[in-house]
Structure formats: structure tokens, C-alpha cells
Tab-separated table of N, CA, C and O in Angstrom:
chain	number	residue	atom	x	y	z
A	15	MET	N	-4.364	-9.137	-5.953
A	15	MET	CA	-4.290	-10.495	-5.485
A	15	MET	C	-5.600	-10.906	-4.809
A	15	MET	O	-6.060	-12.014	-5.015
A	16	TYR	N	-6.116	-10.013	-3.966
A	16	TYR	CA	-7.328	-10.351	-3.229
A	16	TYR	C	-8.486	-10.655	-4.168
A	16	TYR	O	-9.207	-11.633	-3.967
A	17	LYS	N	-8.644	-9.834	-5.191
A	17	LYS	CA	-9.748	-10.023	-6.134
A	17	LYS	C	-9.586	-11.286	-6.977
A	17	LYS	O	-10.554	-11.794	-7.511
A	18	ASN	N	-8.361	-11.764	-7.103
A	18	ASN	CA	-8.088	-12.956	-7.911
A	18	ASN	C	-8.059	-14.239	-7.096
A	18	ASN	O	-7.581	-15.266	-7.561
A	19	GLY	N	-8.556	-14.185	-5.863
A	19	GLY	CA	-8.680	-15.388	-5.059
A	19	GLY	C	-7.429	-15.783	-4.291
A	19	GLY	O	-7.224	-16.963	-4.020
A	20	TYR	N	-6.605	-14.810	-3.949
A	20	TYR	CA	-5.401	-15.084	-3.152
A	20	TYR	C	-5.419	-14.256	-1.879
A	20	TYR	O	-5.993	-13.171	-1.848
A	21	ILE	N	-4.784	-14.786	-0.861
A	21	ILE	CA	-4.590	-14.035	0.368
A	21	ILE	C	-3.095	-13.985	0.658
A	21	ILE	O	-2.355	-14.898	0.298
A	22	ILE	N	-2.672	-12.920	1.282
A	22	ILE	CA	-1.266	-12.779	1.643
A	22	ILE	C	-1.097	-13.400	3.021
A	22	ILE	O	-1.654	-12.920	4.003
A	23	GLU	N	-0.335	-14.460	3.045
A	23	GLU	CA	-0.110	-15.199	4.271
A	23	GLU	C	1.011	-14.571	5.105
A	23	GLU	O	0.961	-14.540	6.324
A	24	ASN	N	2.036	-14.090	4.403
A	24	ASN	CA	3.191	-13.508	5.066
A	24	ASN	C	3.825	-12.486	4.117
A	24	ASN	O	3.793	-12.686	2.909
A	25	GLU	N	4.388	-11.433	4.676
A	25	GLU	CA	5.037	-10.425	3.839
A	25	GLU	C	6.176	-9.785	4.617
A	25	GLU	O	6.028	-9.454	5.791
A	26	HIS	N	7.307	-9.635	3.951
A	26	HIS	CA	8.478	-8.996	4.556
A	26	HIS	C	9.076	-8.011	3.566
A	26	HIS	O	8.832	-8.099	2.365
A	27	LEU	N	9.871	-7.115	4.085
A	27	LEU	CA	10.508	-6.083	3.262
A	27	LEU	C	12.004	-6.321	3.220
A	27	LEU	O	12.606	-6.758	4.202
A	28	VAL	N	12.597	-6.042	2.059
A	28	VAL	CA	14.048	-6.121	1.904
A	28	VAL	C	14.521	-4.855	1.206
A	28	VAL	O	13.804	-4.264	0.414
A	29	ARG	N	15.741	-4.453	1.536
A	29	ARG	CA	16.291	-3.247	0.940
A	29	ARG	C	17.415	-3.628	-0.020
A	29	ARG	O	18.242	-4.486	0.276
A	30	GLU	N	17.413	-2.968	-1.163
A	30	GLU	CA	18.521	-3.051	-2.101
A	30	GLU	C	18.875	-1.615	-2.459
A	30	GLU	O	18.105	-0.948	-3.157
A	31	GLU	N	19.974	-1.152	-1.903
A	31	GLU	CA	20.390	0.240	-2.050
A	31	GLU	C	19.276	1.154	-1.562
A	31	GLU	O	18.886	1.070	-0.411
A	32	ARG	N	18.717	2.000	-2.430
A	32	ARG	CA	17.665	2.937	-1.994
A	32	ARG	C	16.270	2.354	-2.079
A	32	ARG	O	15.316	2.957	-1.603
A	33	ARG	N	16.129	1.225	-2.695
A	33	ARG	CA	14.796	0.653	-2.925
A	33	ARG	C	14.404	-0.347	-1.838
A	33	ARG	O	15.246	-1.044	-1.304
A	34	ILE	N	13.099	-0.395	-1.578
A	34	ILE	CA	12.539	-1.389	-0.665
A	34	ILE	C	11.593	-2.257	-1.476
A	34	ILE	O	10.709	-1.749	-2.170
A	35	TYR	N	11.808	-3.562	-1.381
A	35	TYR	CA	10.972	-4.522	-2.103
A	35	TYR	C	10.173	-5.357	-1.112
A	35	TYR	O	10.601	-5.568	0.020
A	36	THR	N	9.028	-5.833	-1.570
A	36	THR	CA	8.220	-6.716	-0.735
A	36	THR	C	8.409	-8.163	-1.181
A	36	THR	O	8.469	-8.443	-2.383
A	37	ILE	N	8.512	-9.029	-0.206
A	37	ILE	CA	8.543	-10.471	-0.445
A	37	ILE	C	7.222	-11.000	0.100
A	37	ILE	O	6.931	-10.867	1.291
A	38	ILE	N	6.430	-11.581	-0.777
A	38	ILE	CA	5.076	-11.993	-0.412
A	38	ILE	C	4.934	-13.510	-0.514
A	38	ILE	O	5.333	-14.109	-1.506
A	39	VAL	N	4.347	-14.085	0.526
A	39	VAL	CA	3.948	-15.491	0.496
A	39	VAL	C	2.425	-15.477	0.437
A	39	VAL	O	1.768	-14.986	1.368
A	40	ALA	N	1.894	-15.957	-0.671
A	40	ALA	CA	0.436	-15.933	-0.870
A	40	ALA	C	-0.082	-17.345	-1.085
A	40	ALA	O	0.663	-18.239	-1.481
A	41	LYS	N	-1.352	-17.514	-0.798
A	41	LYS	CA	-1.996	-18.800	-1.070
A	41	LYS	C	-3.410	-18.519	-1.560
A	41	LYS	O	-3.946	-17.430	-1.354
A	42	SER	N	-3.987	-19.498	-2.203
A	42	SER	CA	-5.350	-19.302	-2.682
A	42	SER	C	-6.296	-19.315	-1.487
A	42	SER	O	-6.079	-20.024	-0.504
A	43	GLY	N	-7.303	-18.492	-1.581
A	43	GLY	CA	-8.285	-18.405	-0.505
A	43	GLY	C	-9.096	-17.137	-0.628
A	43	GLY	O	-8.779	-16.241	-1.408
A	44	ASP	N	-10.134	-17.069	0.152
A	44	ASP	CA	-11.032	-15.917	0.137
A	44	ASP	C	-10.501	-14.859	1.093
A	44	ASP	O	-10.385	-15.103	2.297
A	45	ALA	N	-10.182	-13.698	0.573
A	45	ALA	CA	-9.639	-12.614	1.392
A	45	ALA	C	-10.724	-11.924	2.207
A	45	ALA	O	-10.429	-11.149	3.104
A	46	GLY	N	-11.970	-12.202	1.902
A	46	GLY	CA	-13.046	-11.509	2.596
A	46	GLY	C	-13.066	-10.053	2.191
A	46	GLY	O	-12.701	-9.696	1.078
A	47	GLU	N	-13.453	-9.196	3.107
A	47	GLU	CA	-13.489	-7.762	2.818
A	47	GLU	C	-12.101	-7.177	2.988
A	47	GLU	O	-11.375	-7.536	3.909
A	48	PHE	N	-11.747	-6.289	2.093
A	48	PHE	CA	-10.461	-5.601	2.180
A	48	PHE	C	-10.633	-4.181	1.673
A	48	PHE	O	-11.539	-3.889	0.908
A	49	THR	N	-9.760	-3.317	2.146
A	49	THR	CA	-9.824	-1.915	1.771
A	49	THR	C	-8.750	-1.610	0.726
A	49	THR	O	-7.849	-2.422	0.502
A	50	LEU	N	-8.830	-0.436	0.161
A	50	LEU	CA	-7.794	0.004	-0.768
A	50	LEU	C	-6.453	0.092	-0.045
A	50	LEU	O	-5.409	-0.263	-0.588
A	51	GLY	N	-6.476	0.523	1.201
A	51	GLY	CA	-5.259	0.577	2.001
A	51	GLY	C	-4.627	-0.799	2.176
A	51	GLY	O	-3.402	-0.936	2.169
A	52	ASP	N	-5.458	-1.838	2.324
A	52	ASP	CA	-4.949	-3.203	2.433
A	52	ASP	C	-4.204	-3.618	1.168
A	52	ASP	O	-3.283	-4.425	1.223
A	53	CYS	N	-4.598	-3.058	0.039
A	53	CYS	CA	-3.927	-3.379	-1.223
A	53	CYS	C	-2.548	-2.724	-1.306
A	53	CYS	O	-1.652	-3.249	-1.958
A	54	TYR	N	-2.370	-1.602	-0.650
A	54	TYR	CA	-1.078	-0.916	-0.647
A	54	TYR	C	-0.164	-1.442	0.454
A	54	TYR	O	1.036	-1.577	0.267
A	55	VAL	N	-0.738	-1.694	1.619
A	55	VAL	CA	0.030	-2.196	2.761
A	55	VAL	C	-0.827	-3.299	3.389
A	55	VAL	O	-1.808	-3.029	4.067
A	56	SER	N	-0.440	-4.531	3.145
A	56	SER	CA	-1.270	-5.665	3.558
A	56	SER	C	-1.350	-5.799	5.075
A	56	SER	O	-0.435	-5.389	5.791
A	57	PRO	N	-2.440	-6.392	5.572
A	57	PRO	CA	-2.532	-6.668	7.008
A	57	PRO	C	-1.364	-7.535	7.493
A	57	PRO	O	-0.867	-7.336	8.602
A	58	ALA	N	-0.915	-8.473	6.656
A	58	ALA	CA	0.217	-9.325	7.039
A	58	ALA	C	1.475	-8.492	7.268
A	58	ALA	O	2.223	-8.737	8.218
A	59	LEU	N	1.715	-7.515	6.422
A	59	LEU	CA	2.888	-6.651	6.588
A	59	LEU	C	2.742	-5.782	7.832
A	59	LEU	O	3.692	-5.596	8.590
A	60	ARG	N	1.545	-5.260	8.055
A	60	ARG	CA	1.327	-4.414	9.233
A	60	ARG	C	1.573	-5.186	10.528
A	60	ARG	O	2.052	-4.629	11.505
A	61	LYS	N	1.272	-6.477	10.528
A	61	LYS	CA	1.457	-7.315	11.719
A	61	LYS	C	2.870	-7.876	11.838
A	61	LYS	O	3.227	-8.416	12.876
A	62	SER	N	3.672	-7.755	10.788
A	62	SER	CA	4.967	-8.435	10.736
A	62	SER	C	6.020	-7.872	11.684
A	62	SER	O	6.958	-8.561	12.058
A	63	GLY	N	5.897	-6.604	12.049
A	63	GLY	CA	6.920	-5.988	12.886
A	63	GLY	C	8.222	-5.728	12.132
A	63	GLY	O	9.273	-5.546	12.738
A	64	ASP	N	8.150	-5.717	10.821
A	64	ASP	CA	9.338	-5.522	9.983
A	64	ASP	C	10.009	-4.190	10.296
A	64	ASP	O	9.343	-3.165	10.452
A	65	THR	N	11.331	-4.207	10.381
A	65	THR	CA	12.078	-3.000	10.739
A	65	THR	C	11.998	-1.916	9.659
A	65	THR	O	12.205	-0.745	9.957
A	66	LEU	N	11.697	-2.291	8.426
A	66	LEU	CA	11.591	-1.322	7.331
A	66	LEU	C	10.161	-0.805	7.130
A	66	LEU	O	9.910	0.015	6.256
A	67	TYR	N	9.248	-1.291	7.958
A	67	TYR	CA	7.828	-0.988	7.759
A	67	TYR	C	7.543	0.515	7.736
A	67	TYR	O	6.873	1.011	6.828
A	68	LYS	N	8.006	1.258	8.736
A	68	LYS	CA	7.702	2.698	8.791
A	68	LYS	C	8.211	3.424	7.555
A	68	LYS	O	7.517	4.246	6.974
A	69	GLU	N	9.440	3.099	7.153
A	69	GLU	CA	10.010	3.745	5.973
A	69	GLU	C	9.207	3.391	4.723
A	69	GLU	O	8.919	4.249	3.892
A	70	TYR	N	8.824	2.133	4.594
A	70	TYR	CA	8.027	1.678	3.455
A	70	TYR	C	6.672	2.399	3.428
A	70	TYR	O	6.230	2.879	2.391
A	71	LEU	N	6.034	2.485	4.577
A	71	LEU	CA	4.730	3.144	4.671
A	71	LEU	C	4.845	4.611	4.263
A	71	LEU	O	4.019	5.123	3.502
A	72	LEU	N	5.879	5.292	4.742
A	72	LEU	CA	6.081	6.694	4.379
A	72	LEU	C	6.319	6.857	2.877
A	72	LEU	O	5.830	7.809	2.265
A	73	LYS	N	7.067	5.922	2.274
A	73	LYS	CA	7.305	5.993	0.830
A	73	LYS	C	6.016	5.769	0.047
A	73	LYS	O	5.758	6.460	-0.940
A	74	GLN	N	5.205	4.811	0.477
A	74	GLN	CA	3.927	4.562	-0.200
A	74	GLN	C	3.037	5.797	-0.107
A	74	GLN	O	2.407	6.199	-1.072
A	75	LYS	N	3.003	6.397	1.078
A	75	LYS	CA	2.183	7.589	1.271
A	75	LYS	C	2.692	8.742	0.402
A	75	LYS	O	1.899	9.469	-0.199
A	76	ALA	N	4.006	8.905	0.307
A	76	ALA	CA	4.579	9.973	-0.520
A	76	ALA	C	4.215	9.786	-1.988
A	76	ALA	O	3.917	10.761	-2.692
A	77	ILE	N	4.225	8.556	-2.467
A	77	ILE	CA	3.850	8.264	-3.856
A	77	ILE	C	2.406	8.709	-4.111
A	77	ILE	O	2.101	9.344	-5.124
A	78	ILE	N	1.525	8.394	-3.184
A	78	ILE	CA	0.115	8.738	-3.333
A	78	ILE	C	-0.085	10.252	-3.250
A	78	ILE	O	-0.842	10.842	-4.021
A	79	GLU	N	0.618	10.889	-2.308
A	79	GLU	CA	0.496	12.344	-2.184
A	79	GLU	C	1.034	13.058	-3.416
A	79	GLU	O	0.478	14.082	-3.836
A	80	ASN	N	2.097	12.543	-4.025
A	80	ASN	CA	2.609	13.121	-5.276
A	80	ASN	C	1.573	12.989	-6.386
A	80	ASN	O	1.402	13.903	-7.191
A	81	ALA	N	0.900	11.850	-6.436
A	81	ALA	CA	-0.161	11.669	-7.433
A	81	ALA	C	-1.276	12.679	-7.194
A	81	ALA	O	-1.814	13.254	-8.146
A	82	LEU	N	-1.612	12.916	-5.929
A	82	LEU	CA	-2.650	13.903	-5.607
A	82	LEU	C	-2.251	15.300	-6.050
A	82	LEU	O	-3.081	16.053	-6.557
A	83	CYS	N	-0.983	15.642	-5.863
A	83	CYS	CA	-0.505	16.956	-6.305
A	83	CYS	C	-0.685	17.112	-7.811
A	83	CYS	O	-1.055	18.176	-8.292
A	84	GLY	N	-0.450	16.044	-8.539
A	84	GLY	CA	-0.617	16.067	-9.985
A	84	GLY	C	-2.073	16.155	-10.404
A	84	GLY	O	-2.383	16.511	-11.532
A	85	MET	N	-2.976	15.824	-9.493
A	85	MET	CA	-4.406	15.830	-9.797
A	85	MET	C	-5.087	17.133	-9.394
A	85	MET	O	-6.300	17.252	-9.535
A	86	LYS	N	-4.349	18.091	-8.903
A	86	LYS	CA	-4.968	19.330	-8.407
A	86	LYS	C	-5.916	19.950	-9.419
A	86	LYS	O	-6.978	20.424	-9.069
A	87	ASN	N	-5.532	19.950	-10.661
A	87	ASN	CA	-6.360	20.560	-11.699
A	87	ASN	C	-7.088	19.527	-12.548
A	87	ASN	O	-7.593	19.847	-13.607
A	88	ALA	N	-7.127	18.301	-12.062
A	88	ALA	CA	-7.748	17.227	-12.836
A	88	ALA	C	-9.261	17.415	-12.927
A	88	ALA	O	-9.910	17.871	-11.996
A	89	LYS	N	-9.789	17.045	-14.065
A	89	LYS	CA	-11.234	17.123	-14.269
A	89	LYS	C	-11.937	15.913	-13.655
A	89	LYS	O	-13.099	15.982	-13.311
A	90	ARG	N	-11.223	14.796	-13.523
A	90	ARG	CA	-11.830	13.573	-12.975
A	90	ARG	C	-11.649	13.569	-11.454
A	90	ARG	O	-10.709	13.010	-10.931
A	91	SER	N	-12.575	14.160	-10.752
A	91	SER	CA	-12.457	14.298	-9.297
A	91	SER	C	-12.591	12.959	-8.580
A	91	SER	O	-12.153	12.824	-7.446
A	92	ILE	N	-13.175	11.956	-9.225
A	92	ILE	CA	-13.348	10.645	-8.583
A	92	ILE	C	-11.990	10.043	-8.231
A	92	ILE	O	-11.810	9.491	-7.151
A	93	ASP	N	-11.006	10.153	-9.129
A	93	ASP	CA	-9.669	9.639	-8.843
A	93	ASP	C	-9.067	10.362	-7.647
A	93	ASP	O	-8.466	9.743	-6.771
A	94	LYS	N	-9.243	11.650	-7.615
A	94	LYS	CA	-8.711	12.451	-6.520
A	94	LYS	C	-9.349	12.037	-5.199
A	94	LYS	O	-8.661	11.891	-4.192
A	95	GLN	N	-10.631	11.803	-5.186
A	95	GLN	CA	-11.328	11.396	-3.968
A	95	GLN	C	-10.827	10.043	-3.473
A	95	GLN	O	-10.655	9.841	-2.271
A	96	ILE	N	-10.572	9.130	-4.391
A	96	ILE	CA	-10.068	7.804	-4.020
A	96	ILE	C	-8.689	7.927	-3.379
A	96	ILE	O	-8.417	7.332	-2.341
A	97	TYR	N	-7.814	8.715	-3.992
A	97	TYR	CA	-6.465	8.893	-3.450
A	97	TYR	C	-6.493	9.616	-2.102
A	97	TYR	O	-5.728	9.290	-1.202
A	98	GLU	N	-7.375	10.598	-1.953
A	98	GLU	CA	-7.485	11.307	-0.674
A	98	GLU	C	-7.938	10.352	0.428
A	98	GLU	O	-7.418	10.377	1.545
A	99	LYS	N	-8.885	9.487	0.107
A	99	LYS	CA	-9.363	8.488	1.069
A	99	LYS	C	-8.235	7.525	1.430
A	99	LYS	O	-8.067	7.149	2.591
A	100	LEU	N	-7.444	7.149	0.441
A	100	LEU	CA	-6.330	6.240	0.669
A	100	LEU	C	-5.286	6.849	1.602
A	100	LEU	O	-4.791	6.194	2.514
A	101	VAL	N	-4.958	8.118	1.406
A	101	VAL	CA	-3.998	8.798	2.281
A	101	VAL	C	-4.511	8.796	3.724
A	101	VAL	O	-3.764	8.511	4.656
A	102	CYS	N	-5.786	9.081	3.903
A	102	CYS	CA	-6.371	9.071	5.250
A	102	CYS	C	-6.288	7.680	5.880
A	102	CYS	O	-5.979	7.545	7.065
A	103	GLU	N	-6.522	6.660	5.085
A	103	GLU	CA	-6.452	5.295	5.592
A	103	GLU	C	-5.029	4.928	5.985
A	103	GLU	O	-4.790	4.339	7.037
A	104	LEU	N	-4.050	5.306	5.147
A	104	LEU	CA	-2.663	4.997	5.458
A	104	LEU	C	-2.195	5.738	6.707
A	104	LEU	O	-1.347	5.247	7.440
A	105	ASP	N	-2.755	6.909	6.975
A	105	ASP	CA	-2.422	7.646	8.194
A	105	ASP	C	-2.797	6.849	9.448
A	105	ASP	O	-2.166	6.995	10.480
A	106	LYS	N	-3.799	6.001	9.334
A	106	LYS	CA	-4.246	5.196	10.479
A	106	LYS	C	-3.319	3.997	10.736
A	106	LYS	O	-3.351	3.432	11.816
A	107	PHE	N	-2.546	3.597	9.723
A	107	PHE	CA	-1.648	2.448	9.882
A	107	PHE	C	-0.461	2.864	10.698
A	107	PHE	O	0.235	2.219	11.310
């Protein structure tokens, strides 16, 4: 969204059984600088105080860590480095 000229104005989480979905309110505008972590967990969501936020963040991190496990023997180390950096960034949220 950020690269396509949109910014996330507001974001909330909703649960349906075991799944958590994001509800995003976006508008056109310049997002400025953003990180890969911002693409996974937007600044708007981090500021929202949503009660499902911690669970959502842990699920996103688990998805990335599972991908890293699958990359242990990967020849393309660049992908692995990107995912490792992303995990470190999500740890700060």
C-alpha cells in the first residue's frame, strides 16, 4: 500500500474463530519512509491499543520464523537476511 501511494489511517483487528483479520482504513497520500516491519504491522495498528494486537503480532512473528526455518538450507541467503531483520524489528514492537 505504501509504495502505491496510500497510507493507513486506521487499523483494527477482528477475530473469526481461530483467525484474526485486519480492517484497514486507507487514504491516498505519501507514506514517507517505512520499514519492512511497518508493512507487516502498521504504525496505525501499533498505536490503536487493539486488544488482539499482542496475539496478532505473535502470529505474524511465528509465520516469519517458520519461513526462516524453511530457509535453513536455502542457497539464497538474501531472503534469509531480510526475514531475520524483520524478526528483530518485530521484537521491538
